[in-house]
Tab-separated table of C-alpha atoms and ligand atoms in Angstrom:
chain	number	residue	atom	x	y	z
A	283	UNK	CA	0.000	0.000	0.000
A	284	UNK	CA	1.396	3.353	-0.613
A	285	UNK	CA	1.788	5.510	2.259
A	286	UNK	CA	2.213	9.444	1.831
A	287	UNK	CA	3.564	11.631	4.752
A	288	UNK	CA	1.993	14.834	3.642
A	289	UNK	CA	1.677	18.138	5.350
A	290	UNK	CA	-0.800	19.989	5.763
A	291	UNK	CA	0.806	22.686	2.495
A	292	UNK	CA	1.507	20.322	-0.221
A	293	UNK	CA	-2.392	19.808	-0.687
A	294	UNK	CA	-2.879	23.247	-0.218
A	295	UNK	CA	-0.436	24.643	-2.680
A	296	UNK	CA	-2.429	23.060	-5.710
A	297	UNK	CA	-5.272	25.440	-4.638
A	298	UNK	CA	-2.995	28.118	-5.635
A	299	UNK	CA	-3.838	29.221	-9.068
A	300	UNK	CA	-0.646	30.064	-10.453
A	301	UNK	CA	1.210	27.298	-9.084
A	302	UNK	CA	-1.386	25.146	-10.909
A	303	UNK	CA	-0.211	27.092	-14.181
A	304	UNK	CA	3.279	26.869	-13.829
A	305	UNK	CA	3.915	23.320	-12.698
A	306	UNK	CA	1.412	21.972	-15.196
A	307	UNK	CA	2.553	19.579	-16.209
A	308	UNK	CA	4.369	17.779	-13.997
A	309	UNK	CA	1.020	18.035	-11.722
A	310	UNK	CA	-0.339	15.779	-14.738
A	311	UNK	CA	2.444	13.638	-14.406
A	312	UNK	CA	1.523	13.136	-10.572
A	313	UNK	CA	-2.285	12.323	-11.866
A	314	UNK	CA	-0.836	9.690	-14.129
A	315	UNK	CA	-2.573	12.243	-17.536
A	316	UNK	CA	0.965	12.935	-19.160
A	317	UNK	CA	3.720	10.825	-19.342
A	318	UNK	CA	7.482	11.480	-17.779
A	319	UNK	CA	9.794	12.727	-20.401
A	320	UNK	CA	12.558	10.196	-19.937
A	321	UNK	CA	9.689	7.604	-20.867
A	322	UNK	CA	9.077	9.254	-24.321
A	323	UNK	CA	12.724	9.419	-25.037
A	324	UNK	CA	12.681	5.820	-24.727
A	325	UNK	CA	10.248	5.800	-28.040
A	326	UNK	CA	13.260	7.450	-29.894
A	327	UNK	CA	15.489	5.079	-32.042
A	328	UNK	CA	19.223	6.350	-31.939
A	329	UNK	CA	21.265	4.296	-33.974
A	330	UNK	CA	25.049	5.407	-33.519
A	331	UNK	CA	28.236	3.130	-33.391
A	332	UNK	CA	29.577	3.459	-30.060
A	333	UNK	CA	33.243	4.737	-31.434
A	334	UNK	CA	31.538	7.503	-33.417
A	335	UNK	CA	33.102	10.505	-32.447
A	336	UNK	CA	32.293	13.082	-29.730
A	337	UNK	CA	31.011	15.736	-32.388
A	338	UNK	CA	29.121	13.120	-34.602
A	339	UNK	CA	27.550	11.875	-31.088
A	340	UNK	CA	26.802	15.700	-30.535
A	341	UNK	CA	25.049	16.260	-33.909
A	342	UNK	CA	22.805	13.548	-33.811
A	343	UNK	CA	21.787	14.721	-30.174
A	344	UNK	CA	20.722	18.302	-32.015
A	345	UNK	CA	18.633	15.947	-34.061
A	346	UNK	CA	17.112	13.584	-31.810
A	347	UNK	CA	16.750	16.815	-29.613
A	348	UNK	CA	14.580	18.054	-32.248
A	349	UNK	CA	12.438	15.321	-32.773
A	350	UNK	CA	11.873	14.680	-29.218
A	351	UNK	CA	10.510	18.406	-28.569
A	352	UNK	CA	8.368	17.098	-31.666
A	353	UNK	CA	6.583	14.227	-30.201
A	354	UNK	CA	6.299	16.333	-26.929
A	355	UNK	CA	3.066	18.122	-28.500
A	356	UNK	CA	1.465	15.425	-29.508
A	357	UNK	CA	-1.487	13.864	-27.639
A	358	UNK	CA	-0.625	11.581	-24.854
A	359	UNK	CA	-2.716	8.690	-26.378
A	360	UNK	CA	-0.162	8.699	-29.175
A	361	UNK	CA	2.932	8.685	-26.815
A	362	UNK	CA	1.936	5.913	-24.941
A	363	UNK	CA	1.138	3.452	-28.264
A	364	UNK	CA	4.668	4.060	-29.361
A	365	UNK	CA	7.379	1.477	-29.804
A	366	UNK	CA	9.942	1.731	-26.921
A	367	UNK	CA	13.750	1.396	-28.726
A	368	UNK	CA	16.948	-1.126	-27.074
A	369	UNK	CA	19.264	1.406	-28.226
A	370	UNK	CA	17.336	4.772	-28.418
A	371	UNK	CA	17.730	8.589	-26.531
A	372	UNK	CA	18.492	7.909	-23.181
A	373	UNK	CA	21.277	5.555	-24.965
A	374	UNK	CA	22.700	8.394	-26.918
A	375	UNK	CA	22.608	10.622	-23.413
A	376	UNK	CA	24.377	8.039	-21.806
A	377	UNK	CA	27.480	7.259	-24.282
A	378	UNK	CA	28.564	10.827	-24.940
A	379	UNK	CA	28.478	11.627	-20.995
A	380	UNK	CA	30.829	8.414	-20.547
A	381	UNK	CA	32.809	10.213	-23.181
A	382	UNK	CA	33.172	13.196	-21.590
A	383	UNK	CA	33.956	11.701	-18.359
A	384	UNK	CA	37.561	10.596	-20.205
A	385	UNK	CA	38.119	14.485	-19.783
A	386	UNK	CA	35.561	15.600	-17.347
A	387	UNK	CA	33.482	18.575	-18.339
A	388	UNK	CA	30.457	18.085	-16.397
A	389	UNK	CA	30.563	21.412	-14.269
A	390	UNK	CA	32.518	24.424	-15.266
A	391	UNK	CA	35.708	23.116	-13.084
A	392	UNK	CA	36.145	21.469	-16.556
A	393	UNK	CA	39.186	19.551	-14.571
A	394	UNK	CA	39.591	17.616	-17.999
A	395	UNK	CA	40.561	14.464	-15.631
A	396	UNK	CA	39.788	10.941	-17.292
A	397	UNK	CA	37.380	9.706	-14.556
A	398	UNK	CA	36.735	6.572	-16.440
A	399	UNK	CA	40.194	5.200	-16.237
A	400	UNK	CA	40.679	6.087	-12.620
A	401	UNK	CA	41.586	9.995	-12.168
A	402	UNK	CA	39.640	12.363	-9.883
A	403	UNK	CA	39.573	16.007	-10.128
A	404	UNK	CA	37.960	18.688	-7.681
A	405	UNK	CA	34.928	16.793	-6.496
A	406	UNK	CA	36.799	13.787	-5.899
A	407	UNK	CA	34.273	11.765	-7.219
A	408	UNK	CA	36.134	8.512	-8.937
A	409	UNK	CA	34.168	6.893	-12.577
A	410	UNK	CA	31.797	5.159	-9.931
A	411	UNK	CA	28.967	7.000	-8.241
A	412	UNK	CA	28.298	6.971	-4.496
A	413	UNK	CA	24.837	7.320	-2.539
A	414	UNK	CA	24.692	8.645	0.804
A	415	UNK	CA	21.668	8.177	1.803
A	416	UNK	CA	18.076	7.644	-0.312
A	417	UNK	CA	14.685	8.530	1.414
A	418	UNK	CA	11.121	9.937	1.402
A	419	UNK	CA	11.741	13.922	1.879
A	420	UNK	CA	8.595	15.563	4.047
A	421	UNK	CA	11.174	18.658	4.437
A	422	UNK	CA	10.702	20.136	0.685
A	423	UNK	CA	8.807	22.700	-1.071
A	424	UNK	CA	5.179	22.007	-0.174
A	425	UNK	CA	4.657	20.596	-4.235
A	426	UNK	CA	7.578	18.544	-4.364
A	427	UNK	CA	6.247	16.337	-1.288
A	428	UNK	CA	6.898	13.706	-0.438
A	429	UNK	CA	10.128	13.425	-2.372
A	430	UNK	CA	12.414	10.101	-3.211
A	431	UNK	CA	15.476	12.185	-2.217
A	432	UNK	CA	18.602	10.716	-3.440
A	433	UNK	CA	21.724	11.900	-1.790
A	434	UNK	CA	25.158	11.663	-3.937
A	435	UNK	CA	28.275	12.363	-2.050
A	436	UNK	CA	30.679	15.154	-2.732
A	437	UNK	CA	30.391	18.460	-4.837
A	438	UNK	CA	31.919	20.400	-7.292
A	439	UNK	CA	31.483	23.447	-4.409
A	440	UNK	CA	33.832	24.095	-1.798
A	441	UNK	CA	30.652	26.180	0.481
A	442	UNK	CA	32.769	27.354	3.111
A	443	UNK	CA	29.289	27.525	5.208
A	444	UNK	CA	28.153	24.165	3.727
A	445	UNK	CA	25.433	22.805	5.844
A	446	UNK	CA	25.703	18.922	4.367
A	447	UNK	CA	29.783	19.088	4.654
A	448	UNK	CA	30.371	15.641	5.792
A	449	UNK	CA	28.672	14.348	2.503
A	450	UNK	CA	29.885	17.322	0.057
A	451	UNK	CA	33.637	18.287	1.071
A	452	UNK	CA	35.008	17.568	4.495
A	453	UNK	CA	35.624	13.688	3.794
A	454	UNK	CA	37.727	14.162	0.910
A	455	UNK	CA	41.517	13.073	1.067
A	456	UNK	CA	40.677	12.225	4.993
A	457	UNK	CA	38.329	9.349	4.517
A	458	UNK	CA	37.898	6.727	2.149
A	459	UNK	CA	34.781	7.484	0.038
A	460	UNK	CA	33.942	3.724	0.270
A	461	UNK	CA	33.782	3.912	4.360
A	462	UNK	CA	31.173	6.289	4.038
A	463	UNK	CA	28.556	6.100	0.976
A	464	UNK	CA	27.319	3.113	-1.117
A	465	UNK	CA	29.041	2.482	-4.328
A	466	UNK	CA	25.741	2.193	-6.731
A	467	UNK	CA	25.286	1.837	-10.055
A	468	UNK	CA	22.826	2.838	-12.538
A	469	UNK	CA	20.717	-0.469	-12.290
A	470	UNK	CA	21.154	-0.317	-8.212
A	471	UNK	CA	20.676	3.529	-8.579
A	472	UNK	CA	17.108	2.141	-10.823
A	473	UNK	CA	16.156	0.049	-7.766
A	474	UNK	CA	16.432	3.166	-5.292
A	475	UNK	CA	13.956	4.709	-7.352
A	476	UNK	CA	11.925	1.904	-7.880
A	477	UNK	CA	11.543	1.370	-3.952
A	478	UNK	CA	10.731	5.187	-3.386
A	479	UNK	CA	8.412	5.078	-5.904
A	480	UNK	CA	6.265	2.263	-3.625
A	481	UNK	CA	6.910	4.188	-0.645
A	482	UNK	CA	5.131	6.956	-2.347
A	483	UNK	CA	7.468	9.335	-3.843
A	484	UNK	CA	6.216	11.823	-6.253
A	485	UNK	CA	9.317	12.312	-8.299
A	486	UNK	CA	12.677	11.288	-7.884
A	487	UNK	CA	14.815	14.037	-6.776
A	488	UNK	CA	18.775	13.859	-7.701
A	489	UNK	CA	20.593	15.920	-4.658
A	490	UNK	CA	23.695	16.223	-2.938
A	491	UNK	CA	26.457	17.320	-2.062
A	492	UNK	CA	25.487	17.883	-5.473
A	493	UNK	CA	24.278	15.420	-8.565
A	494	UNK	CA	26.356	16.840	-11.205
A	495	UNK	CA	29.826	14.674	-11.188
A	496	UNK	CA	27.124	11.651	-11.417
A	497	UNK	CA	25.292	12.381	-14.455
A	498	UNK	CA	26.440	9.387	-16.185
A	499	UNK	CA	24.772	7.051	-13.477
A	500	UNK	CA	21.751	9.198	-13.269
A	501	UNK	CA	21.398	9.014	-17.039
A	502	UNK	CA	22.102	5.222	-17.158
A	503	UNK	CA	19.389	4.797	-14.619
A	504	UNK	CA	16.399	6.170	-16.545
A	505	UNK	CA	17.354	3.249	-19.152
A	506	UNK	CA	16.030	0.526	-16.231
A	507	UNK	CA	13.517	2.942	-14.122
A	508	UNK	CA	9.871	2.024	-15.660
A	509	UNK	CA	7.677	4.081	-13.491
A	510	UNK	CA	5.823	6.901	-15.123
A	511	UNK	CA	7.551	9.608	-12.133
A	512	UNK	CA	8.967	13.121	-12.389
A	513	UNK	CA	12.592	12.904	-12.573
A	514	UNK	CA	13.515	16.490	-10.369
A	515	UNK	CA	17.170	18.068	-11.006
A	516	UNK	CA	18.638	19.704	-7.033
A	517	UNK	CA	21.904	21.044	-8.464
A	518	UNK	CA	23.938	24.267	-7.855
A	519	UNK	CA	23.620	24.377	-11.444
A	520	UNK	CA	27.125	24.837	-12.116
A	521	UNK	CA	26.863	22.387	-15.238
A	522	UNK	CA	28.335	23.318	-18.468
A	523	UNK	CA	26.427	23.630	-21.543
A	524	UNK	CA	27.668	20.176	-23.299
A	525	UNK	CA	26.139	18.557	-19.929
A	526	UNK	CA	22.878	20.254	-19.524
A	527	UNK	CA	22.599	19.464	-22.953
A	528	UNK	CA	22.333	15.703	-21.903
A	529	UNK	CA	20.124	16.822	-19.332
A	530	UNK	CA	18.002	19.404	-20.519
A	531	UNK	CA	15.109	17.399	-22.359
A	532	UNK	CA	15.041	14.373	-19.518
A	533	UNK	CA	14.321	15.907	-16.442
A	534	UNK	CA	10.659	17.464	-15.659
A	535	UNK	CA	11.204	19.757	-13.056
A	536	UNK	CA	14.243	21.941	-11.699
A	537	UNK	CA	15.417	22.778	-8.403
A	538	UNK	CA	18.042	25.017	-8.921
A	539	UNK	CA	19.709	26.912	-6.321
A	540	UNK	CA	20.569	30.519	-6.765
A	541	UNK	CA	23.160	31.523	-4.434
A	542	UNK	CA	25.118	34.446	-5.050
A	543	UNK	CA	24.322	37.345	-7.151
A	544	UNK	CA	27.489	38.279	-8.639
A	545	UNK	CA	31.280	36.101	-9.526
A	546	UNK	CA	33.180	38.273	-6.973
A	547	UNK	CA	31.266	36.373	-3.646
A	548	UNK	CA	31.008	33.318	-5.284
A	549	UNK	CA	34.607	32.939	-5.521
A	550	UNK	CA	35.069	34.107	-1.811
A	551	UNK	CA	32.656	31.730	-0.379
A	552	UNK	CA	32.545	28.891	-2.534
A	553	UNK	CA	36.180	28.558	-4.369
A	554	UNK	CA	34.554	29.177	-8.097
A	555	UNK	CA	34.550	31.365	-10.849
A	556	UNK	CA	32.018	32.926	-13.303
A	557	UNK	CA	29.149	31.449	-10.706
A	558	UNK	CA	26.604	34.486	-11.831
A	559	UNK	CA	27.686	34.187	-15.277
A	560	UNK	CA	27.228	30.158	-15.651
A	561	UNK	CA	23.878	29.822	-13.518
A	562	UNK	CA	22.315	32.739	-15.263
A	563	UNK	CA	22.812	30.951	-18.809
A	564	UNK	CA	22.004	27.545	-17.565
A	565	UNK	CA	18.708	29.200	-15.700
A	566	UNK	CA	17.829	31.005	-18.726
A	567	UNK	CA	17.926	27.636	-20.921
A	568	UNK	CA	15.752	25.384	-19.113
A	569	UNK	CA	13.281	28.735	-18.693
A	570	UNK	CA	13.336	28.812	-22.133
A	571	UNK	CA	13.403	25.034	-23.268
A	572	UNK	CA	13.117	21.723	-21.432
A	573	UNK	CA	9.923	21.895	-18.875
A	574	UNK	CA	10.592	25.178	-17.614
A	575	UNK	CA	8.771	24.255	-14.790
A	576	UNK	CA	11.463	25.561	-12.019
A	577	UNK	CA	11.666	26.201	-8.391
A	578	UNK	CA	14.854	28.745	-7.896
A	579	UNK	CA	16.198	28.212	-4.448
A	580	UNK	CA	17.383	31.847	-2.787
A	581	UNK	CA	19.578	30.982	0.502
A	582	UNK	CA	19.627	34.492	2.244
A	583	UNK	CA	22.953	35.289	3.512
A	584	UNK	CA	23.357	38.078	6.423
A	585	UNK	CA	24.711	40.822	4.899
A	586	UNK	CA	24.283	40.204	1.489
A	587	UNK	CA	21.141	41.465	0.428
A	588	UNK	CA	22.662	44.529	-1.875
A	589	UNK	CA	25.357	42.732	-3.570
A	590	UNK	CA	23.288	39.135	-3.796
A	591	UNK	CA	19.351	38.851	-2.891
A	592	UNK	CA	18.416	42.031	-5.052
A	593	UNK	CA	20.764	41.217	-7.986
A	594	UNK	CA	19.335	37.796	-7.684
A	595	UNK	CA	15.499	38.764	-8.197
A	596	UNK	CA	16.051	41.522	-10.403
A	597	UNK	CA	17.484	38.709	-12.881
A	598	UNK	CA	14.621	36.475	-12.354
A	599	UNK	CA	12.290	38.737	-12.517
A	600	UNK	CA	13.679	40.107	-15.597
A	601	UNK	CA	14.693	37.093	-17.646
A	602	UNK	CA	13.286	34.120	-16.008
A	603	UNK	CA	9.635	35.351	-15.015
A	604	UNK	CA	8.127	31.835	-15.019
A	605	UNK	CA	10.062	30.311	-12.326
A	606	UNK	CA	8.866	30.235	-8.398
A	607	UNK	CA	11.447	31.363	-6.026
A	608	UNK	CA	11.592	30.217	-2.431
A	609	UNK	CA	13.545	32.760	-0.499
A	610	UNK	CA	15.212	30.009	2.422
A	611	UNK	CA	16.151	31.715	5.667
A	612	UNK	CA	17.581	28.793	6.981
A	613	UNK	CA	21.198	30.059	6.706
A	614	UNK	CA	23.334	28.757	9.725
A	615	UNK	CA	26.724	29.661	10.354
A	616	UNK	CA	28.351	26.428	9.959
A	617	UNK	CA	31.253	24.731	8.933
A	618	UNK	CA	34.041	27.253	8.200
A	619	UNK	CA	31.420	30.185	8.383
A	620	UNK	CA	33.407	31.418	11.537
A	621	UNK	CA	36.506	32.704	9.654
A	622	UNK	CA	34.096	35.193	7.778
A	623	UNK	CA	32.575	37.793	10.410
A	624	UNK	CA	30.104	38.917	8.015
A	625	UNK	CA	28.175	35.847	7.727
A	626	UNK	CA	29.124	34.436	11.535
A	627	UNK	CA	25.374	34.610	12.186
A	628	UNK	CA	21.410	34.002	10.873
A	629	UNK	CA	19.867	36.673	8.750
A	630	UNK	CA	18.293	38.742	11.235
A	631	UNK	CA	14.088	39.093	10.591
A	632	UNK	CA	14.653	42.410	8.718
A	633	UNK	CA	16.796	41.572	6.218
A	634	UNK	CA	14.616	38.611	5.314
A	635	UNK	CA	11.757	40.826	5.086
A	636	UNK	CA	13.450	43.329	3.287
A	637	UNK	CA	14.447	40.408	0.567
A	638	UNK	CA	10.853	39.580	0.663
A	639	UNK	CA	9.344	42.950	-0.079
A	640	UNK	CA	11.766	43.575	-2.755
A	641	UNK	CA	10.873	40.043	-4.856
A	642	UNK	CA	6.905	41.644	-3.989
A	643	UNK	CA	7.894	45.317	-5.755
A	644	UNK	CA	9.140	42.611	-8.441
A	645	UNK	CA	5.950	40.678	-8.654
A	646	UNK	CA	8.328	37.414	-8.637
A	647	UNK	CA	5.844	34.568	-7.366
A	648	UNK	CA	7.293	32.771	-3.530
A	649	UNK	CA	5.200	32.781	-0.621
A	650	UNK	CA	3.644	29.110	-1.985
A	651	UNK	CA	6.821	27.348	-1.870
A	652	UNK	CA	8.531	29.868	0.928
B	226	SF4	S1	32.418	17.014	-12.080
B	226	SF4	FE1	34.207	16.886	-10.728
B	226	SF4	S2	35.920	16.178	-12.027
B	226	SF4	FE2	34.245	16.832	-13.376
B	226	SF4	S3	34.717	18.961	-13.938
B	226	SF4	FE3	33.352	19.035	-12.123
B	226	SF4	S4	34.679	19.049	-10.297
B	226	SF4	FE4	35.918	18.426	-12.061
């Protein structure tokens, strides 16, 4: 029997007109009336010889892209009676993202490391993927639950105020990763899934540390899931274009976060460069293609409203109207928050207000998932 932990909000939040509107779709997918995306791309034939080359492997995904976005439109009758391929999409997904693990470019680290034949670069992640943990999230936004959270360990982030360190960063050269989180393939990774599904999940949500040094398992793994369930993206969105490009048409609903709201802080806090630059394009592409059905994650940081939270809303309201924000006050000064005065505390209740007002003088759509 399937059991759902539900509060009181995630019935409520359908009442909500515009959340209705915007998530669409993937409240059809919940009401079994449209069909999960990765189960269309199964209908696709992709026939490719698995030493083509990286840029014949690319062209044909512009093509299959294409037709995919095609058979999208039409009615869901017609989906459902087609002829599910061996070797089709998903397939194609799958072989060029082992390809570009030989010289990893799956976040904009671009470490060019060959993770496949035993190298690791920043995230320390090895060719095989690792689960920390794998449950039924009540702790979500109020639409997302209950959620069949699936926690990868380590990150391409070095969060100096990281709230999940032990599975995203602190382990790393101190612990063996095998001591700590299950090796699990994309058939094991399948069976996760599979189990939260019968618990009750809603969609299956990728997390971390952060999903994107695994996107080779997580592809593989839609070959051998079967249930018609969203498939959620919870990334720092970091990814390069090549890899949201194996992403982009797959996954049914977002959950990026939005952290900083310009490169300078980014690099200060979190080690990286070009943060603003990379999650704007990224946020702008799956506004604009895939689902587009997107739940941007604000983390307010104490004294960063100026230079972050109003940058932050200004671009979403401006070039990414569509997507639902929640503004998180959560922030906690842990980890290595200590060494950095300015954010050695909580947001205090005005500065979350005045980050709230602000995305209200926007018109940017949050209190529902806030
Ligand atoms: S996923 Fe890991 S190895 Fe690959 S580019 Fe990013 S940090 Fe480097």
């Amino acid at each position: 029997m399937v059991f759902r932990f539900l509060r009181p909000d995630s019935e409520a939040v359908w009442k909500n007109k515009a959340i209705r509107k915007r998530f669409a779709r993937y409240r059809s997918i919940i009401d079994d009336k449209e069909i999960a995306r990765y189960i269309i791309a199964k209908s696709i034939e992709c026939d490719f010889d698995t030493n083509d080359s990286i840029k014949n492997l690319e062209n044909l995904l512009v093509e299959k892209s294409k037709e995919f976005n095609l058979l999208l439109n039409k009615f869901t009758e017609i989906i459902e009676n087609r002829q599910v391929y061996n070797k089709n999409y998903i397939s194609l997904v799958e072989k060029l993202a082992w390809k570009y693990l030989e010289n990893c470019c799956f976040c904009e680290r671009r470490c060019q490391v060959n993770r496949a034949d035993g190298e690791t670069g920043f995230c320390y992640i090895p060719k095989d993927s690792y689960v920390s943990s794998a449950f039924l999230h009540t702790g979500e936004e109020a639409p997302l639950i209950p959620s069949g959270t699936i926690f990868f360990q380590g990150c391409n982030f070095s969060c100096v105020f990281c709230q999940n360190y032990d599975i995203s960063q602190s382990w790393k050269k101190r612990r063996n990763i095998e001591d700590i989180a299950r090796k699990t393939d994309s058939i094991q990774l399948a069976n996760l899934a599979d189990k939260l599904v019968e618990k009750g999940a809603i969609n299956i949500n990728y997390v971390g540390g952060d999903p994107i040094p695994n996107i080779h398992t997580i592809l593989g793994n839609l070959q051998h899931q079967t249930s018609n369930i969203t498939q959620l993206w919870n990334s720092n969105f970091y990814l390069t274009e090549e890899s949201l490009s194996l992403l982009v048409d797959l996954m049914d609903f977002w959950l990026p976060d939005f952290k900083y709201g310009n490169n300078i802080c980014a690099e200060k806090y979190s080690g990286i460069t070009s943060y603003f630059d990379v999650v704007t394009r990224n946020l702008k592409r799956i506004h604009n293609a895939g689902s587009g059905e997107i739940i941007i994650r604000h983390l307010v940081m104490p004294n960063h409203i100026e230079c972050c939270s109003k940058p932050i809303l200004d671009f979403i309201a401006k070039e990414v109207p569509m997507c639902v924000v929640n503004i998180m006050q959560q922030f906690r000064p842990e980890y290595l928050s200590h060494k950095y005065q300015e954010i050695n505390r909580r947001p205090s209740m005005g500065e979350i207000h005045e980050v709230k007002n602000y995305a209200d003088e926007l018109g940017i759509l949050y209190e529902p998932v806030s």
